[in-house]
Amino acid sequence: MSAIAVWTFLLFVAATLGITAWAARRTHSRQDFYAAGGRITWVQNGFAIFGDAMSAAGFLGITGLFFLAGYDTLFFTFGLMLGWAVVLLLVAERLRGLGRFTFADVVSSRLAKTPMRTFAACTTLVVAIPYLIAQMVAAGALVEALFGLSYAQGVLIVGGLMTVYVAAGGMIATTWVQIVKAALLLLGATALTVGVLLQFGFDLNKLFNAAANAHPAGLDLFRPGQLYTDGFEIAAVVLSLSAGSAGLPHVLMRFFTVPDAVQARRSAMLALTLIGVLQFMVLFIGLGAIVFLVDNAQFSEGGLKLIGGSNMAAIHLSNVIGGPAFMGFVAAVTFATILAVVSGLTISAAATVSHDLYSQVICKGQSDERRELRISRVTTVALGIIAMLLSVLFEGQNVAVLATIPLAIAASANFPVLLLAMYWKGLTTRGALVGGGVGLVVSLALIVLGPNVWQQALGFEEAVFPYVYPTVFSMPLAFVLAWGFSVLDRRAS
Amino acid sequence: MILQRLAWVLCCLLIALAAAFVLLSVHAPGFMGMPVTAGNALSWGVVLGIANILVVIGVALFFEHRLNAAARRDAE
């Protein structure tokens, strides 16, 4: 690996540790630890949300998918954009108006506090922990492939740094780490896009034709059907990404860091725009990867089979475009991306344990603030250790398997309850618990019975449930049950 | 209240737009893969896909202005 990769990464770590030290001096209260004192501006928050939403999967994963399947990758892009439009139009402003630190504040605002907070805390942990492990497994593999360190060392570096950022600097440090990472990611993606377009004199027609000539699918690359032929499956992908984005607790928590509801909405607008810009650039990066990497003996084991897997498409392309130095920079940015996302996930999980479970459920809102903060920090360290141990156990596992779980659960359990709690006065506690609970259980069960777990992870010949994303069943079921039980409750009373 | 309804209507329209894209991709893949002009690899699907991203961003920016005006009115 080039020295520039190591130096870029060390520079990022040094800068973020400096930020953490600065943030630690400003973190005195619960409000500071969970919500950065509500002093983050909408521009800063927009960048931080963009950073949270664009994990390694959003950049490396979608580029790799475009490299393999072309057109069908647009379904992922749409799902993501649609989800953020929903957050912008329906969720952001109202969420900030009703909540204080976590999304459990919002879902329990009109309903019975103890059961709703317990439910929200459970779903937050069920979403955060697999997502955390998925990111750390990816980080371990990346470090192994790029920096020449062992997988366990990679996991240890990410886990250790994440614990320091969150435990010492709380939300202020986590937000600034995300902002630095978001700026680096945009810079890296822009340089890569301009580099690709420069090779074709900014002539899109030349680029598209060259990609069609290089890819084994030819012009079919720009037709639907390379990845999915079943409309139901496409709907499931779009629905999971759109509703899942609006139900991820670590992303929702960001809206509590700005001073008011209008700034929350503005930050969602900026995040949506930045996500759109990045996804737009990913299209050209994907095309560039097809042109320069297919059958390139230096990076490909033949055809579309890249060395290190399809997720390495953007990294290999950066080597072609800018040489080892630029590749080092892009690799370091990717590593920074993972580091920032795991920090965001950890703080949402720590906040739900200390604020929702300890302070609100166990102490009934009468907890000592210092003790609550100490519990947050202890939880952060415990989560760091658990995530590191599980990541070592899950070494070599398909990251997609782990990443499917949080999105499907967020869409099936969190999103219906959150939307109904904010917009429907008729929702009752029993309706919310039954709807959200069934959404959680059904989505988990169908993921286990689906192709990713049943076939790939457990090795059975055929999956019991044919779709990767169960959201198309579990989410409507959650909505219907929440509505039905609430109506029955109202009639009975 | 009117703005809240408008937000819901816009969301429904965006969902309909995405649904139309999915349905066209499944039931008329030939059309979605058709080149925009002869000798061009740019397909209608890709062009519509990019347009879809831009529409979502455009709607967001347009709506931002309206919602800010409403928030100011509420504050007064």
mmCIF file of C-alpha atoms in Angstrom, chain A residues 215-381:
data_model
loop_
_atom_site.group_PDB
_atom_site.id
_atom_site.type_symbol
_atom_site.label_atom_id
_atom_site.label_comp_id
_atom_site.label_asym_id
_atom_site.label_seq_id
_atom_site.Cartn_x
_atom_site.Cartn_y
_atom_site.Cartn_z
ATOM 1 C CA HIS A 215 -19.225 -4.919 -20.518
ATOM 2 C CA PRO A 216 -20.188 -8.523 -21.362
ATOM 3 C CA ALA A 217 -23.865 -7.464 -21.356
ATOM 4 C CA GLY A 218 -23.226 -4.894 -24.120
ATOM 5 C CA LEU A 219 -26.120 -2.492 -24.638
ATOM 6 C CA ASP A 220 -28.211 -4.595 -22.214
ATOM 7 C CA LEU A 221 -26.209 -2.812 -19.525
ATOM 8 C CA PHE A 222 -28.591 0.130 -20.047
ATOM 9 C CA ARG A 223 -31.722 -2.020 -19.981
ATOM 10 C CA PRO A 224 -33.459 -3.360 -16.894
ATOM 11 C CA GLY A 225 -33.039 -7.044 -16.090
ATOM 12 C CA GLN A 226 -29.347 -7.633 -15.358
ATOM 13 C CA LEU A 227 -29.989 -7.971 -11.624
ATOM 14 C CA TYR A 228 -33.780 -8.266 -11.199
ATOM 15 C CA THR A 229 -36.522 -9.492 -13.476
ATOM 16 C CA ASP A 230 -39.262 -9.799 -10.867
ATOM 17 C CA GLY A 231 -41.239 -6.595 -10.330
ATOM 18 C CA PHE A 232 -42.107 -7.690 -6.815
ATOM 19 C CA GLU A 233 -38.439 -7.933 -5.908
ATOM 20 C CA ILE A 234 -37.730 -4.481 -7.340
ATOM 21 C CA ALA A 235 -40.633 -3.061 -5.322
ATOM 22 C CA ALA A 236 -39.197 -4.724 -2.214
ATOM 23 C CA VAL A 237 -35.785 -3.115 -2.796
ATOM 24 C CA VAL A 238 -37.242 0.369 -3.380
ATOM 25 C CA LEU A 239 -39.613 0.087 -0.400
ATOM 26 C CA SER A 240 -36.907 -1.190 1.964
ATOM 27 C CA LEU A 241 -34.488 1.559 1.089
ATOM 28 C CA SER A 242 -37.077 4.328 1.128
ATOM 29 C CA ALA A 243 -38.897 3.398 4.346
ATOM 30 C CA GLY A 244 -35.718 2.042 5.959
ATOM 31 C CA SER A 245 -33.872 5.345 5.499
ATOM 32 C CA ALA A 246 -36.704 7.138 7.299
ATOM 33 C CA GLY A 247 -36.582 4.687 10.209
ATOM 34 C CA LEU A 248 -32.878 4.428 11.049
ATOM 35 C CA PRO A 249 -32.471 5.635 14.667
ATOM 36 C CA HIS A 250 -28.906 6.941 14.260
ATOM 37 C CA VAL A 251 -30.002 9.107 11.333
ATOM 38 C CA LEU A 252 -33.207 10.302 13.048
ATOM 39 C CA MET A 253 -31.169 11.274 16.132
ATOM 40 C CA ARG A 254 -29.311 13.863 14.071
ATOM 41 C CA PHE A 255 -32.445 16.031 13.817
ATOM 42 C CA PHE A 256 -32.239 16.714 17.567
ATOM 43 C CA THR A 257 -28.831 18.387 17.228
ATOM 44 C CA VAL A 258 -30.164 21.555 15.544
ATOM 45 C CA PRO A 259 -31.863 24.410 17.418
ATOM 46 C CA ASP A 260 -35.358 24.159 15.856
ATOM 47 C CA ALA A 261 -37.718 22.332 13.488
ATOM 48 C CA VAL A 262 -37.075 24.623 10.499
ATOM 49 C CA GLN A 263 -33.317 23.956 10.715
ATOM 50 C CA ALA A 264 -34.072 20.226 10.984
ATOM 51 C CA ARG A 265 -35.971 20.376 7.688
ATOM 52 C CA ARG A 266 -33.294 22.483 6.043
ATOM 53 C CA SER A 267 -30.634 19.992 7.079
ATOM 54 C CA ALA A 268 -32.725 17.168 5.550
ATOM 55 C CA MET A 269 -32.941 19.175 2.316
ATOM 56 C CA LEU A 270 -29.167 19.659 2.209
ATOM 57 C CA ALA A 271 -28.586 15.978 2.998
ATOM 58 C CA LEU A 272 -30.996 14.923 0.207
ATOM 59 C CA THR A 273 -29.227 17.207 -2.267
ATOM 60 C CA LEU A 274 -25.774 15.920 -1.292
ATOM 61 C CA ILE A 275 -26.944 12.291 -1.470
ATOM 62 C CA GLY A 276 -28.395 13.027 -4.943
ATOM 63 C CA VAL A 277 -25.137 14.626 -6.080
ATOM 64 C CA LEU A 278 -23.073 11.670 -4.831
ATOM 65 C CA GLN A 279 -25.418 9.097 -6.391
ATOM 66 C CA PHE A 280 -25.265 11.051 -9.658
ATOM 67 C CA MET A 281 -21.457 10.887 -9.568
ATOM 68 C CA VAL A 282 -21.517 7.178 -8.679
ATOM 69 C CA LEU A 283 -23.196 6.573 -12.063
ATOM 70 C CA PHE A 284 -20.148 7.951 -13.898
ATOM 71 C CA ILE A 285 -17.700 6.261 -11.532
ATOM 72 C CA GLY A 286 -19.485 2.945 -12.197
ATOM 73 C CA LEU A 287 -19.287 3.495 -15.967
ATOM 74 C CA GLY A 288 -15.601 4.404 -15.666
ATOM 75 C CA ALA A 289 -15.002 1.224 -13.683
ATOM 76 C CA ILE A 290 -16.610 -0.833 -16.469
ATOM 77 C CA VAL A 291 -14.485 0.805 -19.159
ATOM 78 C CA PHE A 292 -11.154 0.545 -17.329
ATOM 79 C CA LEU A 293 -11.457 -2.575 -15.173
ATOM 80 C CA VAL A 294 -13.314 -5.265 -17.155
ATOM 81 C CA ASP A 295 -10.724 -7.810 -18.324
ATOM 82 C CA ASN A 296 -7.881 -5.607 -17.039
ATOM 83 C CA ALA A 297 -5.377 -8.231 -15.840
ATOM 84 C CA GLN A 298 -3.981 -5.882 -13.186
ATOM 85 C CA PHE A 299 -7.328 -5.671 -11.360
ATOM 86 C CA SER A 300 -9.554 -8.433 -12.718
ATOM 87 C CA GLU A 301 -9.383 -12.196 -12.430
ATOM 88 C CA GLY A 302 -11.241 -12.275 -15.755
ATOM 89 C CA GLY A 303 -14.379 -10.495 -16.968
ATOM 90 C CA LEU A 304 -16.334 -8.874 -14.166
ATOM 91 C CA LYS A 305 -14.525 -10.767 -11.388
ATOM 92 C CA LEU A 306 -12.466 -8.080 -9.679
ATOM 93 C CA ILE A 307 -9.582 -8.792 -7.324
ATOM 94 C CA GLY A 308 -11.010 -8.246 -3.823
ATOM 95 C CA GLY A 309 -14.620 -8.418 -5.102
ATOM 96 C CA SER A 310 -16.916 -5.972 -6.870
ATOM 97 C CA ASN A 311 -16.891 -3.604 -3.869
ATOM 98 C CA MET A 312 -13.317 -2.742 -4.837
ATOM 99 C CA ALA A 313 -14.412 -1.222 -8.180
ATOM 100 C CA ALA A 314 -14.082 2.416 -7.016
ATOM 101 C CA ILE A 315 -10.741 1.723 -5.315
ATOM 102 C CA HIS A 316 -9.235 0.000 -8.381
ATOM 103 C CA LEU A 317 -10.604 2.730 -10.658
ATOM 104 C CA SER A 318 -8.882 5.394 -8.565
ATOM 105 C CA ASN A 319 -5.585 3.550 -9.185
ATOM 106 C CA VAL A 320 -6.203 3.659 -12.947
ATOM 107 C CA ILE A 321 -7.222 7.334 -12.923
ATOM 108 C CA GLY A 322 -4.716 8.830 -10.506
ATOM 109 C CA GLY A 323 -2.141 6.151 -9.728
ATOM 110 C CA PRO A 324 -1.285 4.613 -6.334
ATOM 111 C CA ALA A 325 -1.259 7.996 -4.574
ATOM 112 C CA PHE A 326 -4.872 8.762 -5.529
ATOM 113 C CA MET A 327 -5.876 5.180 -4.744
ATOM 114 C CA GLY A 328 -4.366 5.636 -1.304
ATOM 115 C CA PHE A 329 -6.432 8.759 -0.778
ATOM 116 C CA VAL A 330 -9.702 7.075 -1.857
ATOM 117 C CA ALA A 331 -8.952 4.035 0.331
ATOM 118 C CA ALA A 332 -8.303 6.267 3.336
ATOM 119 C CA VAL A 333 -11.546 8.179 2.654
ATOM 120 C CA THR A 334 -13.439 4.882 2.548
ATOM 121 C CA PHE A 335 -11.931 3.825 5.842
ATOM 122 C CA ALA A 336 -12.848 7.210 7.328
ATOM 123 C CA THR A 337 -16.407 6.655 6.031
ATOM 124 C CA ILE A 338 -16.725 3.412 7.954
ATOM 125 C CA LEU A 339 -15.210 4.932 11.076
ATOM 126 C CA ALA A 340 -17.649 7.851 11.053
ATOM 127 C CA VAL A 341 -20.717 5.654 10.451
ATOM 128 C CA VAL A 342 -19.886 3.260 13.298
ATOM 129 C CA SER A 343 -19.497 6.272 15.624
ATOM 130 C CA GLY A 344 -22.989 7.505 14.686
ATOM 131 C CA LEU A 345 -24.454 4.042 15.249
ATOM 132 C CA THR A 346 -22.739 3.670 18.605
ATOM 133 C CA ILE A 347 -23.997 6.963 19.984
ATOM 134 C CA SER A 348 -27.597 6.119 19.022
ATOM 135 C CA ALA A 349 -27.314 2.730 20.756
ATOM 136 C CA ALA A 350 -25.631 4.243 23.834
ATOM 137 C CA ALA A 351 -28.291 6.962 24.049
ATOM 138 C CA THR A 352 -31.134 4.471 23.897
ATOM 139 C CA VAL A 353 -29.647 2.401 26.743
ATOM 140 C CA SER A 354 -28.830 5.332 29.055
ATOM 141 C CA HIS A 355 -31.648 7.758 28.177
ATOM 142 C CA ASP A 356 -34.564 5.508 27.179
ATOM 143 C CA LEU A 357 -33.960 2.385 29.257
ATOM 144 C CA TYR A 358 -32.028 3.614 32.307
ATOM 145 C CA SER A 359 -33.245 7.176 32.769
ATOM 146 C CA GLN A 360 -36.831 6.975 31.515
ATOM 147 C CA VAL A 361 -37.876 3.338 32.064
ATOM 148 C CA ILE A 362 -35.860 2.256 35.137
ATOM 149 C CA CYS A 363 -35.586 5.620 36.953
ATOM 150 C CA LYS A 364 -38.935 6.948 35.601
ATOM 151 C CA GLY A 365 -37.254 10.183 34.463
ATOM 152 C CA GLN A 366 -35.754 10.898 37.901
ATOM 153 C CA SER A 367 -32.156 9.877 37.158
ATOM 154 C CA ASP A 368 -29.065 11.824 38.141
ATOM 155 C CA GLU A 369 -27.603 13.505 35.039
ATOM 156 C CA ARG A 370 -23.996 12.634 35.877
ATOM 157 C CA ARG A 371 -24.871 9.002 36.462
ATOM 158 C CA GLU A 372 -26.787 8.881 33.176
ATOM 159 C CA LEU A 373 -23.772 10.282 31.323
ATOM 160 C CA ARG A 374 -21.513 7.732 33.006
ATOM 161 C CA ILE A 375 -23.870 4.954 31.896
ATOM 162 C CA SER A 376 -23.745 6.323 28.327
ATOM 163 C CA ARG A 377 -19.962 6.132 28.345
ATOM 164 C CA VAL A 378 -19.868 2.661 29.911
ATOM 165 C CA THR A 379 -22.438 1.505 27.318
ATOM 166 C CA THR A 380 -20.262 2.933 24.542
ATOM 167 C CA VAL A 381 -17.228 0.968 25.773
#
